[in-house]
């Protein structure tokens, strides 16, 4: 196997880990434990399913770690195309989002402590603790909404690298650009017009499949490196 194709498949495998783990805290935990408009039920669910909630915290930490390794794997694959863009991709797509993931677990840790009602929190009544727990959960969500700006921005240097690489199909680069704009649109909608956040997310969903298509291409097809012409000395 050509080294470039091997590097592509390694990057695809790391990407797959992220795709599998990321929805656990983003989608599964909220759907199972959070009750919209009911702070008491939400806090009680977290306390009753503490192990599941803790798994969500661990998944966030793992996703942050995987992001760093993913960015480095893609850097190894694409640095020959344009090293400057590859470095920008690592910073915006790996280091900064990973930092946000690591910090965001503090909001979940606070929500868990409030839901369990530790002794030092006895000065608060249970309805107050429940309301504070939901406040930290909403802060977690707002930080994710803000992080979507980075999720979108890092796709632009990545898309340019893919488009110019010659060993990956150009349509993936175009799709990644659309994916980047979709994330930016979702983020600014969530920050400025939160009442339309779900509507915009549903409209943007097809564009968000660009990363999935890119991951599957890397994992299954690898990189199609053109052989050198034997007639060229």
PDB file of C-alpha atoms in Angstrom, residues 65-203:
ATOM      1  CA  UNK A  65      -8.282  13.834  22.591  1.00  0.00           C
ATOM      2  CA  UNK A  66      -9.311  12.222  19.303  1.00  0.00           C
ATOM      3  CA  UNK A  67      -9.621  15.661  17.681  1.00  0.00           C
ATOM      4  CA  UNK A  68      -5.937  16.293  18.326  1.00  0.00           C
ATOM      5  CA  UNK A  69      -4.902  12.959  16.821  1.00  0.00           C
ATOM      6  CA  UNK A  70      -7.262  13.453  13.881  1.00  0.00           C
ATOM      7  CA  UNK A  71      -5.782  16.848  13.092  1.00  0.00           C
ATOM      8  CA  UNK A  72      -2.268  15.387  13.258  1.00  0.00           C
ATOM      9  CA  UNK A  73      -3.240  12.440  11.032  1.00  0.00           C
ATOM     10  CA  UNK A  74      -4.727  14.799   8.435  1.00  0.00           C
ATOM     11  CA  UNK A  75      -1.640  17.019   8.713  1.00  0.00           C
ATOM     12  CA  UNK A  76       0.554  14.040   7.882  1.00  0.00           C
ATOM     13  CA  UNK A  77      -1.661  13.253   4.891  1.00  0.00           C
ATOM     14  CA  UNK A  78      -1.977  16.783   3.498  1.00  0.00           C
ATOM     15  CA  UNK A  79       1.109  18.743   4.575  1.00  0.00           C
ATOM     16  CA  UNK A  80       2.714  18.129   1.188  1.00  0.00           C
ATOM     17  CA  UNK A  81      -0.106  20.036  -0.512  1.00  0.00           C
ATOM     18  CA  UNK A  82       0.338  23.246   1.504  1.00  0.00           C
ATOM     19  CA  UNK A  83       2.061  23.170   4.878  1.00  0.00           C
ATOM     20  CA  UNK A  84       0.725  26.572   5.932  1.00  0.00           C
ATOM     21  CA  UNK A  85      -2.890  25.521   5.381  1.00  0.00           C
ATOM     22  CA  UNK A  86      -2.183  22.207   7.093  1.00  0.00           C
ATOM     23  CA  UNK A  87      -0.849  23.970  10.205  1.00  0.00           C
ATOM     24  CA  UNK A  88      -3.906  26.259  10.251  1.00  0.00           C
ATOM     25  CA  UNK A  89      -6.125  23.184  10.014  1.00  0.00           C
ATOM     26  CA  UNK A  90      -4.396  21.611  13.046  1.00  0.00           C
ATOM     27  CA  UNK A  91      -4.783  24.744  15.168  1.00  0.00           C
ATOM     28  CA  UNK A  92      -8.394  25.579  14.268  1.00  0.00           C
ATOM     29  CA  UNK A  93      -9.641  22.017  13.921  1.00  0.00           C
ATOM     30  CA  UNK A  94      -7.627  20.200  16.558  1.00  0.00           C
ATOM     31  CA  UNK A  95      -6.139  22.265  19.353  1.00  0.00           C
ATOM     32  CA  UNK A  96      -8.860  24.886  19.849  1.00  0.00           C
ATOM     33  CA  UNK A  97     -11.929  22.577  19.710  1.00  0.00           C
ATOM     34  CA  UNK A  98     -10.145  20.047  21.938  1.00  0.00           C
ATOM     35  CA  UNK A  99      -9.565  22.772  24.527  1.00  0.00           C
ATOM     36  CA  UNK A 100     -13.270  23.620  24.447  1.00  0.00           C
ATOM     37  CA  UNK A 101     -14.182  19.954  24.958  1.00  0.00           C
ATOM     38  CA  UNK A 102     -11.874  19.678  27.956  1.00  0.00           C
ATOM     39  CA  UNK A 103     -13.266  22.852  29.542  1.00  0.00           C
ATOM     40  CA  UNK A 104     -16.893  22.047  28.760  1.00  0.00           C
ATOM     41  CA  UNK A 105     -16.871  18.935  30.946  1.00  0.00           C
ATOM     42  CA  UNK A 106     -16.719  21.317  33.933  1.00  0.00           C
ATOM     43  CA  UNK A 107     -20.308  22.334  33.196  1.00  0.00           C
ATOM     44  CA  UNK A 108     -21.425  18.703  33.259  1.00  0.00           C
ATOM     45  CA  UNK A 109     -19.410  18.024  36.420  1.00  0.00           C
ATOM     46  CA  UNK A 110     -21.153  20.957  38.122  1.00  0.00           C
ATOM     47  CA  UNK A 111     -24.582  19.727  36.949  1.00  0.00           C
ATOM     48  CA  UNK A 112     -23.814  16.266  38.325  1.00  0.00           C
ATOM     49  CA  UNK A 113     -22.740  17.593  41.748  1.00  0.00           C
ATOM     50  CA  UNK A 114     -25.870  19.725  41.987  1.00  0.00           C
ATOM     51  CA  UNK A 115     -28.103  16.819  40.971  1.00  0.00           C
ATOM     52  CA  UNK A 116     -26.554  14.525  43.578  1.00  0.00           C
ATOM     53  CA  UNK A 117     -26.930  17.175  46.286  1.00  0.00           C
ATOM     54  CA  UNK A 118     -23.555  16.985  48.037  1.00  0.00           C
ATOM     55  CA  UNK A 119     -23.422  17.980  51.733  1.00  0.00           C
ATOM     56  CA  UNK A 120     -21.794  21.345  51.080  1.00  0.00           C
ATOM     57  CA  UNK A 121     -24.744  22.233  48.820  1.00  0.00           C
ATOM     58  CA  UNK A 122     -27.275  21.813  51.616  1.00  0.00           C
ATOM     59  CA  UNK A 123     -27.581  25.597  51.878  1.00  0.00           C
ATOM     60  CA  UNK A 124     -29.555  25.418  48.625  1.00  0.00           C
ATOM     61  CA  UNK A 125     -33.068  23.999  48.479  1.00  0.00           C
ATOM     62  CA  UNK A 126     -33.577  21.150  46.020  1.00  0.00           C
ATOM     63  CA  UNK A 127     -35.534  23.266  43.490  1.00  0.00           C
ATOM     64  CA  UNK A 128     -32.654  25.743  43.548  1.00  0.00           C
ATOM     65  CA  UNK A 129     -30.075  22.978  42.982  1.00  0.00           C
ATOM     66  CA  UNK A 130     -32.181  21.570  40.156  1.00  0.00           C
ATOM     67  CA  UNK A 131     -32.412  24.966  38.483  1.00  0.00           C
ATOM     68  CA  UNK A 132     -28.653  25.489  38.810  1.00  0.00           C
ATOM     69  CA  UNK A 133     -28.005  22.042  37.352  1.00  0.00           C
ATOM     70  CA  UNK A 134     -30.058  22.905  34.274  1.00  0.00           C
ATOM     71  CA  UNK A 135     -28.241  26.242  34.054  1.00  0.00           C
ATOM     72  CA  UNK A 136     -24.913  24.417  33.745  1.00  0.00           C
ATOM     73  CA  UNK A 137     -26.396  22.023  31.176  1.00  0.00           C
ATOM     74  CA  UNK A 138     -27.519  25.016  29.123  1.00  0.00           C
ATOM     75  CA  UNK A 139     -24.060  26.554  29.446  1.00  0.00           C
ATOM     76  CA  UNK A 140     -22.710  23.278  28.061  1.00  0.00           C
ATOM     77  CA  UNK A 141     -25.033  23.602  25.089  1.00  0.00           C
ATOM     78  CA  UNK A 142     -24.147  27.256  24.514  1.00  0.00           C
ATOM     79  CA  UNK A 143     -20.470  26.377  24.506  1.00  0.00           C
ATOM     80  CA  UNK A 144     -21.159  23.708  21.889  1.00  0.00           C
ATOM     81  CA  UNK A 145     -23.049  26.269  19.795  1.00  0.00           C
ATOM     82  CA  UNK A 146     -20.075  28.630  20.023  1.00  0.00           C
ATOM     83  CA  UNK A 147     -17.669  25.782  19.177  1.00  0.00           C
ATOM     84  CA  UNK A 148     -19.580  25.182  15.934  1.00  0.00           C
ATOM     85  CA  UNK A 149     -17.812  28.283  14.628  1.00  0.00           C
ATOM     86  CA  UNK A 150     -14.512  26.387  14.892  1.00  0.00           C
ATOM     87  CA  UNK A 151     -16.133  23.214  13.537  1.00  0.00           C
ATOM     88  CA  UNK A 152     -16.990  25.240  10.446  1.00  0.00           C
ATOM     89  CA  UNK A 153     -13.817  27.313  10.091  1.00  0.00           C
ATOM     90  CA  UNK A 154     -11.421  24.370  10.165  1.00  0.00           C
ATOM     91  CA  UNK A 155     -13.214  22.784   7.217  1.00  0.00           C
ATOM     92  CA  UNK A 156     -12.163  25.644   4.907  1.00  0.00           C
ATOM     93  CA  UNK A 157      -8.393  24.949   4.995  1.00  0.00           C
ATOM     94  CA  UNK A 158      -9.166  21.227   4.974  1.00  0.00           C
ATOM     95  CA  UNK A 159     -11.415  21.652   1.926  1.00  0.00           C
ATOM     96  CA  UNK A 160      -8.755  23.648   0.076  1.00  0.00           C
ATOM     97  CA  UNK A 161      -6.148  20.994   0.830  1.00  0.00           C
ATOM     98  CA  UNK A 162      -8.464  18.215  -0.364  1.00  0.00           C
ATOM     99  CA  UNK A 163      -9.405  20.152  -3.506  1.00  0.00           C
ATOM    100  CA  UNK A 164      -5.759  20.792  -4.423  1.00  0.00           C
ATOM    101  CA  UNK A 165      -4.398  17.402  -3.351  1.00  0.00           C
ATOM    102  CA  UNK A 166      -4.896  15.537  -6.652  1.00  0.00           C
ATOM    103  CA  UNK A 167      -5.145  12.259  -4.718  1.00  0.00           C
ATOM    104  CA  UNK A 168      -8.608  12.949  -3.271  1.00  0.00           C
ATOM    105  CA  UNK A 169     -11.704  13.782  -5.343  1.00  0.00           C
ATOM    106  CA  UNK A 170     -12.448  17.471  -5.691  1.00  0.00           C
ATOM    107  CA  UNK A 171     -16.157  17.054  -4.992  1.00  0.00           C
ATOM    108  CA  UNK A 172     -15.217  16.207  -1.393  1.00  0.00           C
ATOM    109  CA  UNK A 173     -13.469  19.556  -1.091  1.00  0.00           C
ATOM    110  CA  UNK A 174     -16.555  21.364  -2.378  1.00  0.00           C
ATOM    111  CA  UNK A 175     -18.811  19.407  -0.017  1.00  0.00           C
ATOM    112  CA  UNK A 176     -16.549  20.222   2.940  1.00  0.00           C
ATOM    113  CA  UNK A 177     -16.824  23.931   2.125  1.00  0.00           C
ATOM    114  CA  UNK A 178     -20.621  23.637   2.175  1.00  0.00           C
ATOM    115  CA  UNK A 179     -20.309  21.710   5.440  1.00  0.00           C
ATOM    116  CA  UNK A 180     -18.251  24.554   6.893  1.00  0.00           C
ATOM    117  CA  UNK A 181     -20.815  27.185   5.917  1.00  0.00           C
ATOM    118  CA  UNK A 182     -23.554  24.998   7.396  1.00  0.00           C
ATOM    119  CA  UNK A 183     -21.811  24.894  10.777  1.00  0.00           C
ATOM    120  CA  UNK A 184     -21.265  28.651  10.739  1.00  0.00           C
ATOM    121  CA  UNK A 185     -24.917  29.251   9.889  1.00  0.00           C
ATOM    122  CA  UNK A 186     -26.062  26.934  12.681  1.00  0.00           C
ATOM    123  CA  UNK A 187     -23.747  28.584  15.196  1.00  0.00           C
ATOM    124  CA  UNK A 188     -24.769  32.155  14.424  1.00  0.00           C
ATOM    125  CA  UNK A 189     -28.429  31.129  14.378  1.00  0.00           C
ATOM    126  CA  UNK A 190     -28.068  29.516  17.800  1.00  0.00           C
ATOM    127  CA  UNK A 191     -26.354  32.610  19.161  1.00  0.00           C
ATOM    128  CA  UNK A 192     -28.513  35.303  17.549  1.00  0.00           C
ATOM    129  CA  UNK A 193     -31.860  33.626  16.771  1.00  0.00           C
ATOM    130  CA  UNK A 194     -32.052  30.565  19.047  1.00  0.00           C
ATOM    131  CA  UNK A 195     -35.760  30.089  18.353  1.00  0.00           C
ATOM    132  CA  UNK A 196     -34.833  29.018  14.796  1.00  0.00           C
ATOM    133  CA  UNK A 197     -31.911  26.778  15.799  1.00  0.00           C
ATOM    134  CA  UNK A 198     -33.716  23.471  15.230  1.00  0.00           C
ATOM    135  CA  UNK A 199     -35.211  24.592  11.898  1.00  0.00           C
ATOM    136  CA  UNK A 200     -31.835  25.690  10.540  1.00  0.00           C
ATOM    137  CA  UNK A 201     -30.189  22.481  11.766  1.00  0.00           C
ATOM    138  CA  UNK A 202     -32.722  20.383   9.857  1.00  0.00           C
ATOM    139  CA  UNK A 203     -32.222  22.430   6.677  1.00  0.00           C
TER     140      UNK A 203
END
